[in-house]
Coordinates of N, CA and C in Angstrom, one line a residue:
M1 N 114.4 -242.2 -80.7 CA 115.2 -241.6 -81.0 C 116.1 -241.1 -80.1
R2 N 115.7 -240.2 -79.4 CA 116.4 -239.9 -78.1 C 117.5 -240.9 -77.3
A3 N 116.6 -241.8 -77.2 CA 117.7 -242.7 -76.4 C 118.8 -243.3 -77.7
A4 N 118.4 -243.1 -78.5 CA 119.9 -243.6 -79.8 C 120.6 -242.7 -79.5
V5 N 119.9 -241.6 -79.7 CA 121.1 -240.1 -80.0 C 121.8 -240.3 -78.2
A6 N 121.3 -240.1 -77.0 CA 122.1 -240.1 -75.7 C 122.8 -241.7 -75.9
A7 N 122.5 -242.4 -76.1 CA 123.7 -243.9 -76.4 C 124.9 -243.6 -77.2
A8 N 124.6 -243.1 -78.1 CA 125.8 -242.4 -79.6 C 126.5 -241.7 -78.7
L9 N 125.9 -240.6 -78.1 CA 126.6 -239.8 -77.4 C 127.6 -240.4 -76.4
A10 N 126.8 -240.5 -75.4 CA 127.7 -241.5 -74.4 C 128.6 -242.5 -75.0
L11 N 128.4 -243.3 -75.7 CA 129.8 -244.1 -76.5 C 131.1 -243.7 -76.9
L12 N 130.4 -242.2 -77.5 CA 131.7 -241.1 -78.1 C 132.0 -240.6 -76.9
S13 N 131.7 -240.3 -75.9 CA 132.1 -239.2 -74.3 C 133.1 -240.4 -74.1
L14 N 132.8 -242.1 -74.0 CA 133.6 -242.6 -73.4 C 134.8 -243.1 -74.0
G15 N 135.4 -242.9 -75.4 CA 136.1 -242.9 -76.5 C 136.9 -241.8 -75.9
V16 N 136.6 -240.7 -75.8 CA 137.3 -239.5 -75.3 C 137.6 -239.5 -73.8
A17 N 137.2 -239.9 -72.9 CA 137.2 -239.9 -71.5 C 138.3 -240.6 -70.9
G18 N 138.9 -242.2 -71.8 CA 139.7 -242.2 -71.6 C 141.1 -241.9 -71.6
C19 N 141.0 -240.3 -71.9 CA 142.6 -239.6 -71.5 C 142.6 -239.2 -70.4
S20 N 141.5 -239.2 -69.9 CA 141.5 -238.8 -68.4 C 141.4 -239.7 -66.9
S21 N 142.3 -239.7 -66.4 CA 142.1 -239.9 -65.0 C 141.5 -239.0 -63.9
E22 N 141.3 -240.2 -63.2 CA 140.8 -239.3 -61.3 C 141.8 -238.0 -61.1
S23 N 143.4 -238.4 -61.3 CA 143.8 -238.0 -60.6 C 144.5 -237.0 -61.5
D24 N 143.5 -236.5 -63.2 CA 144.1 -235.4 -63.8 C 143.0 -234.5 -63.4
R25 N 142.1 -234.6 -62.2 CA 140.5 -233.9 -61.8 C 141.4 -233.0 -61.3
P26 N 140.8 -231.2 -60.9 CA 141.4 -230.5 -60.5 C 140.7 -230.8 -59.0
D27 N 141.1 -230.1 -57.7 CA 140.4 -230.4 -56.6 C 139.8 -228.8 -56.3
P28 N 138.4 -228.7 -56.4 CA 137.8 -228.2 -55.9 C 138.3 -226.6 -56.0
A29 N 139.4 -226.4 -54.7 CA 140.1 -226.1 -53.7 C 140.9 -224.6 -54.7
D30 N 141.2 -226.1 -56.1 CA 142.2 -225.6 -56.9 C 141.9 -224.4 -58.0
A31 N 140.3 -224.4 -58.3 CA 139.8 -223.9 -59.0 C 140.1 -222.0 -59.4
P32 N 140.2 -222.3 -60.9 CA 140.7 -220.9 -61.1 C 139.9 -220.0 -60.3
D33 N 138.6 -220.0 -60.0 CA 137.9 -218.9 -59.4 C 137.0 -219.3 -58.4
A34 N 136.8 -218.7 -57.2 CA 136.0 -218.7 -56.0 C 135.1 -218.5 -56.7
A35 N 134.6 -218.3 -57.5 CA 132.8 -217.9 -57.5 C 132.3 -219.8 -58.4
L36 N 131.6 -220.0 -57.8 CA 130.9 -221.3 -57.8 C 130.0 -221.0 -59.7
S37 N 129.9 -222.1 -60.2 CA 129.2 -222.1 -61.2 C 127.8 -222.8 -61.1
E38 N 127.6 -221.8 -62.1 CA 125.7 -221.9 -62.0 C 125.4 -222.9 -62.4
A39 N 126.1 -223.5 -63.2 CA 125.9 -224.5 -64.4 C 125.3 -226.3 -63.4
A40 N 126.6 -226.4 -61.9 CA 125.9 -227.4 -61.3 C 126.9 -227.4 -59.8
D41 N 126.7 -225.8 -59.2 CA 127.3 -225.7 -58.2 C 128.5 -226.6 -57.8
V42 N 129.5 -226.3 -59.1 CA 130.8 -226.9 -58.8 C 131.9 -225.4 -59.3
A43 N 133.1 -225.4 -59.0 CA 134.1 -224.2 -58.8 C 133.9 -223.6 -60.4
W44 N 134.1 -224.7 -61.3 CA 133.9 -224.1 -62.6 C 133.6 -224.8 -63.6
S45 N 133.2 -224.8 -64.6 CA 132.6 -225.7 -65.9 C 132.5 -225.2 -67.1
P46 N 133.1 -226.1 -67.9 CA 132.9 -225.0 -69.4 C 131.9 -224.9 -69.6
C47 N 130.3 -225.1 -69.1 CA 129.2 -224.2 -69.2 C 129.0 -223.0 -68.6
D48 N 130.2 -223.0 -68.4 CA 129.8 -221.4 -67.3 C 130.3 -220.3 -68.9
G49 N 130.5 -220.7 -69.8 CA 131.1 -219.7 -71.2 C 130.3 -220.0 -72.8
L50 N 128.8 -220.8 -71.8 CA 128.0 -221.2 -72.6 C 127.0 -221.4 -72.7
D51 N 125.9 -221.3 -73.6 CA 124.0 -221.3 -72.9 C 123.4 -221.7 -74.0
A52 N 122.5 -222.0 -73.7 CA 121.2 -222.7 -74.8 C 121.1 -221.8 -76.0
A53 N 120.8 -220.6 -76.2 CA 120.5 -219.6 -76.8 C 121.8 -219.8 -78.0
Q54 N 122.9 -219.3 -77.2 CA 124.7 -219.3 -78.1 C 124.6 -220.8 -78.8
V55 N 124.3 -221.9 -77.9 CA 124.6 -223.2 -79.1 C 123.6 -223.5 -80.3
T56 N 122.5 -223.0 -80.2 CA 121.3 -222.7 -80.8 C 122.1 -222.2 -82.0
R57 N 121.8 -221.0 -81.4 CA 122.8 -220.1 -83.5 C 124.1 -220.9 -83.6
L58 N 124.5 -221.8 -83.1 CA 125.9 -222.6 -83.5 C 125.2 -223.6 -84.4
A59 N 124.0 -224.4 -83.3 CA 123.8 -225.9 -84.4 C 122.4 -225.4 -85.2
G60 N 122.0 -224.2 -85.2 CA 121.0 -224.2 -86.3 C 119.9 -224.8 -86.0
E61 N 119.6 -225.4 -84.5 CA 118.0 -225.5 -84.1 C 118.3 -225.2 -82.7
R62 N 117.2 -225.6 -82.0 CA 116.6 -225.3 -80.5 C 117.0 -225.8 -79.9
M63 N 118.4 -225.6 -78.8 CA 119.0 -226.8 -78.1 C 118.4 -226.4 -76.1
A64 N 119.0 -227.4 -75.7 CA 118.6 -227.2 -74.5 C 119.8 -227.7 -73.7
E65 N 119.8 -227.0 -72.1 CA 121.3 -226.9 -71.9 C 120.9 -228.2 -70.6
Q66 N 121.8 -229.0 -70.6 CA 122.1 -229.8 -69.5 C 122.8 -230.4 -68.1
T67 N 123.1 -229.8 -67.3 CA 124.2 -229.7 -66.8 C 124.4 -230.4 -65.6
G68 N 123.6 -231.3 -65.0 CA 124.0 -232.4 -64.3 C 123.5 -231.5 -62.7
S69 N 124.7 -232.3 -61.7 CA 124.3 -231.9 -60.7 C 125.7 -231.7 -60.0
A70 N 125.8 -231.0 -58.3 CA 126.8 -230.8 -57.8 C 127.7 -232.6 -57.9
D71 N 127.4 -233.5 -57.5 CA 127.8 -234.5 -57.4 C 128.6 -235.0 -58.9
Q72 N 127.5 -235.0 -59.6 CA 127.7 -235.4 -61.8 C 127.5 -234.1 -62.4
P73 N 128.3 -233.4 -62.4 CA 128.0 -232.6 -63.1 C 128.9 -232.5 -64.9
R74 N 127.8 -231.7 -65.4 CA 127.5 -232.0 -66.7 C 127.5 -231.3 -67.7
C75 N 127.8 -230.8 -69.0 CA 127.6 -229.8 -69.6 C 127.5 -230.4 -71.1
A76 N 126.1 -230.6 -71.2 CA 125.7 -231.2 -72.5 C 125.1 -229.9 -73.4
F77 N 124.4 -230.5 -74.3 CA 122.9 -229.5 -75.0 C 122.3 -230.5 -76.3
T78 N 121.2 -230.5 -75.7 CA 120.3 -231.4 -76.4 C 119.4 -231.0 -77.1
P79 N 119.1 -231.8 -78.6 CA 118.1 -230.9 -79.4 C 116.3 -230.8 -78.7
V80 N 116.1 -229.7 -78.7 CA 114.3 -229.9 -78.3 C 113.8 -230.6 -78.8
T81 N 113.8 -230.3 -80.3 CA 113.3 -231.3 -81.2 C 113.9 -232.3 -81.6
E82 N 113.5 -233.8 -82.0 CA 113.6 -234.9 -82.5 C 114.3 -234.8 -83.8
G83 N 115.6 -235.3 -83.3 CA 116.6 -235.4 -84.7 C 117.5 -234.4 -84.6
G84 N 117.8 -233.6 -84.0 CA 119.1 -232.6 -84.0 C 120.4 -233.2 -83.5
P85 N 121.0 -232.3 -83.8 CA 122.6 -233.0 -83.2 C 122.3 -232.5 -81.3
A86 N 123.6 -233.4 -81.0 CA 123.3 -233.3 -79.2 C 125.0 -233.2 -78.9
F87 N 125.4 -232.1 -78.2 CA 126.8 -232.1 -77.7 C 126.8 -232.3 -76.5
D88 N 128.0 -232.5 -76.2 CA 128.8 -232.7 -74.7 C 130.1 -232.3 -74.7
V89 N 130.2 -230.9 -73.5 CA 131.5 -230.4 -73.5 C 132.2 -231.7 -72.0
N90 N 133.8 -231.5 -71.8 CA 134.4 -232.1 -71.6 C 135.9 -231.2 -71.1
Y91 N 136.5 -231.4 -69.9 CA 137.6 -230.5 -70.1 C 138.5 -231.5 -68.5
L92 N 140.0 -231.5 -69.0 CA 140.6 -232.0 -68.0 C 142.3 -230.8 -67.9
W93 N 142.4 -230.6 -66.8 CA 143.8 -229.5 -66.8 C 144.8 -231.0 -66.9
F94 N 145.7 -230.8 -68.0 CA 146.9 -231.3 -68.4 C 147.9 -230.3 -68.5
D95 N 149.2 -231.0 -67.9 CA 150.4 -229.8 -68.3 C 150.7 -230.7 -69.7
G96 N 150.4 -231.8 -70.0 CA 151.1 -232.1 -71.1 C 150.8 -231.5 -72.6
G97 N 149.6 -230.8 -72.8 CA 149.3 -230.2 -73.3 C 148.8 -231.4 -74.7
L98 N 148.0 -230.7 -76.0 CA 147.2 -231.4 -75.9 C 147.7 -232.4 -76.9
D99 N 148.8 -232.5 -77.8 CA 149.6 -233.7 -78.3 C 150.1 -234.7 -77.4
E100 N 150.5 -234.4 -75.8 CA 150.7 -235.6 -75.1 C 149.1 -236.2 -74.8
A101 N 148.5 -235.6 -74.6 CA 147.2 -236.2 -74.4 C 146.2 -237.0 -75.7
W102 N 146.5 -236.3 -76.9 CA 146.1 -237.0 -78.3 C 147.1 -238.3 -77.9
R103 N 148.0 -238.6 -77.7 CA 148.9 -240.0 -78.1 C 148.5 -240.7 -76.9
S104 N 148.1 -240.3 -75.6 CA 147.3 -241.2 -74.7 C 146.5 -242.1 -75.3
M105 N 145.2 -241.0 -76.3 CA 144.2 -241.8 -76.9 C 144.2 -243.2 -77.5
G106 N 145.2 -243.3 -78.4 CA 145.7 -244.1 -79.1 C 145.0 -244.2 -80.4
R107 N 144.4 -244.9 -81.3 CA 144.0 -244.8 -82.1 C 142.7 -244.2 -82.7
V108 N 142.4 -243.2 -83.0 CA 141.2 -242.8 -82.7 C 140.2 -243.0 -84.6
Q109 N 138.9 -243.1 -84.6 CA 138.5 -243.8 -86.2 C 138.1 -242.0 -86.5
G110 N 137.9 -241.7 -87.7 CA 137.4 -241.3 -88.2 C 138.8 -240.1 -88.8
R111 N 138.5 -239.1 -89.6 CA 139.3 -238.3 -90.4 C 139.8 -237.2 -89.3
V112 N 140.9 -237.6 -88.6 CA 141.6 -236.2 -88.0 C 142.3 -235.4 -88.9
S113 N 142.2 -233.9 -88.0 CA 142.7 -232.8 -88.8 C 142.8 -231.8 -87.8
R114 N 144.2 -230.9 -87.8 CA 144.5 -230.1 -86.9 C 144.0 -228.8 -87.2
I115 N 143.3 -227.7 -86.8 CA 142.2 -227.0 -87.2 C 143.3 -225.8 -86.2
D116 N 142.8 -224.2 -86.5 CA 143.1 -223.0 -86.3 C 142.3 -223.0 -85.1
V117 N 142.4 -222.2 -84.4 CA 141.0 -221.4 -83.6 C 141.7 -220.8 -82.7
P118 N 141.1 -219.7 -83.2 CA 142.1 -218.0 -82.8 C 142.2 -217.9 -80.9
G119 N 143.0 -217.7 -80.5 CA 143.4 -218.2 -78.9 C 143.6 -219.3 -78.3
A120 N 143.9 -220.6 -79.3 CA 144.1 -221.9 -78.7 C 145.4 -222.1 -78.8
D121 N 146.3 -222.5 -78.3 CA 147.5 -222.9 -78.3 C 147.4 -224.5 -79.3
A122 N 146.8 -224.9 -79.1 CA 146.4 -226.0 -80.1 C 144.9 -226.4 -80.1
A123 N 144.3 -227.3 -81.7 CA 143.2 -227.8 -81.8 C 143.0 -228.9 -82.6
R124 N 142.3 -229.8 -82.3 CA 142.1 -231.1 -83.2 C 141.1 -231.5 -83.3
L125 N 140.5 -231.6 -84.7 CA 139.1 -232.3 -84.7 C 138.9 -233.6 -86.0
V126 N 137.9 -234.7 -85.3 CA 137.7 -235.4 -85.7 C 136.5 -235.9 -86.3
V127 N 135.7 -235.9 -88.1 CA 134.8 -236.4 -87.6 C 134.6 -237.9 -88.7
H128 N 133.9 -238.5 -88.0 CA 133.5 -240.0 -88.5 C 131.7 -239.7 -88.7
A129 N 131.8 -239.7 -90.5 CA 130.5 -239.6 -91.0 C 130.2 -241.2 -91.2
R130 N 129.2 -241.9 -90.5 CA 129.0 -243.3 -91.2 C 127.4 -243.0 -92.4
R131 N 126.7 -244.2 -92.4 CA 125.8 -244.3 -92.8 C 124.5 -243.8 -92.0
S132 N 124.9 -244.4 -90.5 CA 123.4 -243.8 -89.8 C 123.9 -243.0 -88.5
A133 N 124.9 -242.2 -88.8 CA 125.4 -240.8 -87.8 C 126.2 -240.7 -88.3
V134 N 126.9 -239.1 -87.9 CA 128.3 -238.4 -87.8 C 128.4 -238.1 -86.4
L135 N 129.6 -238.6 -86.1 CA 130.0 -237.8 -84.7 C 131.4 -237.3 -85.2
V136 N 131.5 -236.1 -84.5 CA 132.2 -235.0 -84.4 C 133.0 -234.7 -83.0
S137 N 134.3 -235.1 -83.2 CA 134.9 -234.2 -81.8 C 136.0 -233.4 -81.6
G138 N 136.0 -232.6 -81.0 CA 136.7 -231.3 -81.3 C 137.4 -231.2 -80.0
F139 N 138.8 -230.6 -80.0 CA 139.8 -230.6 -78.4 C 140.3 -229.4 -79.1
V140 N 140.7 -228.7 -77.7 CA 141.1 -227.6 -77.9 C 141.7 -227.6 -76.6
Q141 N 143.6 -226.8 -76.9 CA 143.8 -226.5 -75.3 C 144.5 -224.8 -75.6
T142 N 144.2 -224.5 -74.0 CA 144.6 -223.3 -73.9 C 145.4 -223.3 -72.8
G143 N 146.5 -223.4 -72.2 CA 147.5 -223.7 -71.5 C 147.7 -224.4 -71.0
G144 N 147.2 -225.1 -69.6 CA 146.9 -226.7 -69.2 C 145.6 -226.9 -69.2
L145 N 144.9 -226.4 -70.0 CA 143.7 -226.9 -70.1 C 142.7 -227.4 -71.1
V146 N 142.9 -228.8 -71.3 CA 142.2 -229.3 -72.8 C 140.5 -229.8 -72.4
Q147 N 139.7 -229.1 -73.7 CA 138.7 -229.2 -73.3 C 138.1 -229.7 -75.4
S148 N 136.8 -230.4 -74.5 CA 136.6 -231.0 -75.8 C 135.4 -231.1 -75.9
V149 N 134.1 -231.3 -77.4 CA 133.3 -231.1 -77.4 C 133.0 -232.1 -78.8
N150 N 132.0 -233.1 -78.4 CA 131.5 -234.6 -78.6 C 130.0 -234.2 -79.3
A151 N 129.8 -234.4 -80.7 CA 129.1 -234.3 -81.4 C 128.3 -235.5 -81.8
V152 N 126.9 -235.4 -82.0 CA 126.5 -236.7 -82.6 C 125.0 -236.1 -83.5
Q153 N 124.8 -236.7 -84.3 CA 123.6 -236.4 -85.1 C 123.3 -237.8 -85.7
L154 N 122.1 -238.2 -85.5 CA 121.4 -239.7 -86.1 C 121.5 -239.0 -87.4
R155 N 121.0 -239.7 -88.4 CA 120.7 -239.6 -90.0 C 118.9 -239.4 -89.8
P156 N 118.9 -238.5 -90.9 CA 119.4 -237.7 -91.6 C 120.3 -236.4 -90.8
Y157 N 121.4 -236.3 -91.4 CA 122.3 -235.2 -90.7 C 122.9 -234.9 -91.5
D158 N 123.3 -233.4 -91.5 CA 124.3 -232.4 -91.7 C 125.3 -232.4 -91.7
E159 N 126.5 -233.2 -92.3 CA 127.8 -233.1 -91.6 C 128.3 -231.7 -91.7
Q160 N 128.5 -231.0 -92.2 CA 129.1 -229.8 -92.3 C 128.1 -228.8 -91.2
Q161 N 127.4 -228.5 -91.2 CA 126.8 -227.9 -89.9 C 126.9 -228.5 -88.6
V162 N 127.7 -229.9 -88.3 CA 127.5 -230.2 -87.7 C 129.0 -229.7 -87.3
V163 N 130.0 -229.9 -88.3 CA 130.9 -229.3 -88.1 C 131.9 -228.0 -87.6
A164 N 130.8 -227.5 -88.4 CA 130.4 -225.9 -88.1 C 130.2 -225.5 -86.7
A165 N 129.2 -226.2 -86.1 CA 129.1 -226.3 -85.0 C 129.8 -226.4 -83.8
T166 N 130.4 -227.8 -83.6 CA 131.9 -227.8 -83.2 C 133.0 -226.9 -83.1
R167 N 133.5 -226.3 -84.8 CA 134.1 -225.5 -84.3 C 133.7 -224.3 -83.7
G168 N 132.6 -224.1 -83.7 CA 132.2 -222.5 -83.4 C 132.5 -222.9 -81.4
L169 N 131.8 -223.7 -81.2 CA 132.1 -224.0 -79.9 C 133.5 -224.3 -79.0
L170 N 134.3 -224.9 -79.7 CA 135.4 -224.9 -79.6 C 136.2 -223.3 -79.8
A171 N 135.6 -223.0 -80.2 CA 136.1 -221.0 -80.0 C 135.6 -220.3 -79.0
A172 N 134.3 -220.7 -78.8 CA 133.9 -220.3 -77.6 C 134.4 -221.0 -76.1
L173 N 134.6 -222.0 -76.5 CA 135.5 -222.6 -74.6 C 136.7 -221.6 -74.8
V174 N 137.2 -221.4 -76.2 CA 138.8 -220.7 -76.0 C 138.2 -219.5 -75.4
K175 N 137.4 -218.2 -75.7 CA 137.3 -217.2 -75.2 C 136.1 -217.2 -73.7
A176 N 136.3 -218.0 -73.2 CA 135.7 -218.3 -71.7 C 136.7 -219.1 -71.1
A177 N 137.8 -219.0 -71.5 CA 138.9 -220.5 -70.4 C 139.4 -219.8 -69.4
P178 N 139.4 -220.4 -68.6 CA 139.9 -219.5 -67.4 C 141.5 -220.3 -67.4
E179 N 141.9 -219.3 -66.2 CA 143.3 -219.3 -66.7 C 143.8 -220.5 -65.4
R180 N 144.6 -221.4 -65.7 CA 144.8 -222.6 -63.9 C 145.7 -221.4 -63.7
P181 N 145.2 -221.7 -61.6 CA 146.2 -220.5 -61.1 C 147.5 -221.0 -60.6

């Protein structure tokens, strides 16, 4: 079961990661501040503004934080017990903004909506509910920073809960977003 969740989350992340390229990744020397992220000893990570307790409250289930390593930082939250939702958080510095990043992704499956996230310049939510799983992707822009949350939960799932948790994570990301130097 956990392998299936991980595989579904990886596939969802690949679809979103297609809008980023190696040149979009910031040089660690250009990081918003000099303090290292506790998450994986990188200059900054979206996980800096999140923790398992906060995501547990949003998801309604106990979550564990996965931060990766200095070589391969990661910001993901996985269920402690089998059957819960899993969340993967990514980002890219993109001066074109969310609209341009969105156009570069091509066709996206699911219900797409523009949403309001306090403090965000722009935000979108994609919900793709299928018989076997619900996939939710949220995108939020603050300045030149575009952050994404990819969520997946296998059946039986609570679509409204996964959507609400994703929206809550987007709001938390906006509050903790650094300013690009």
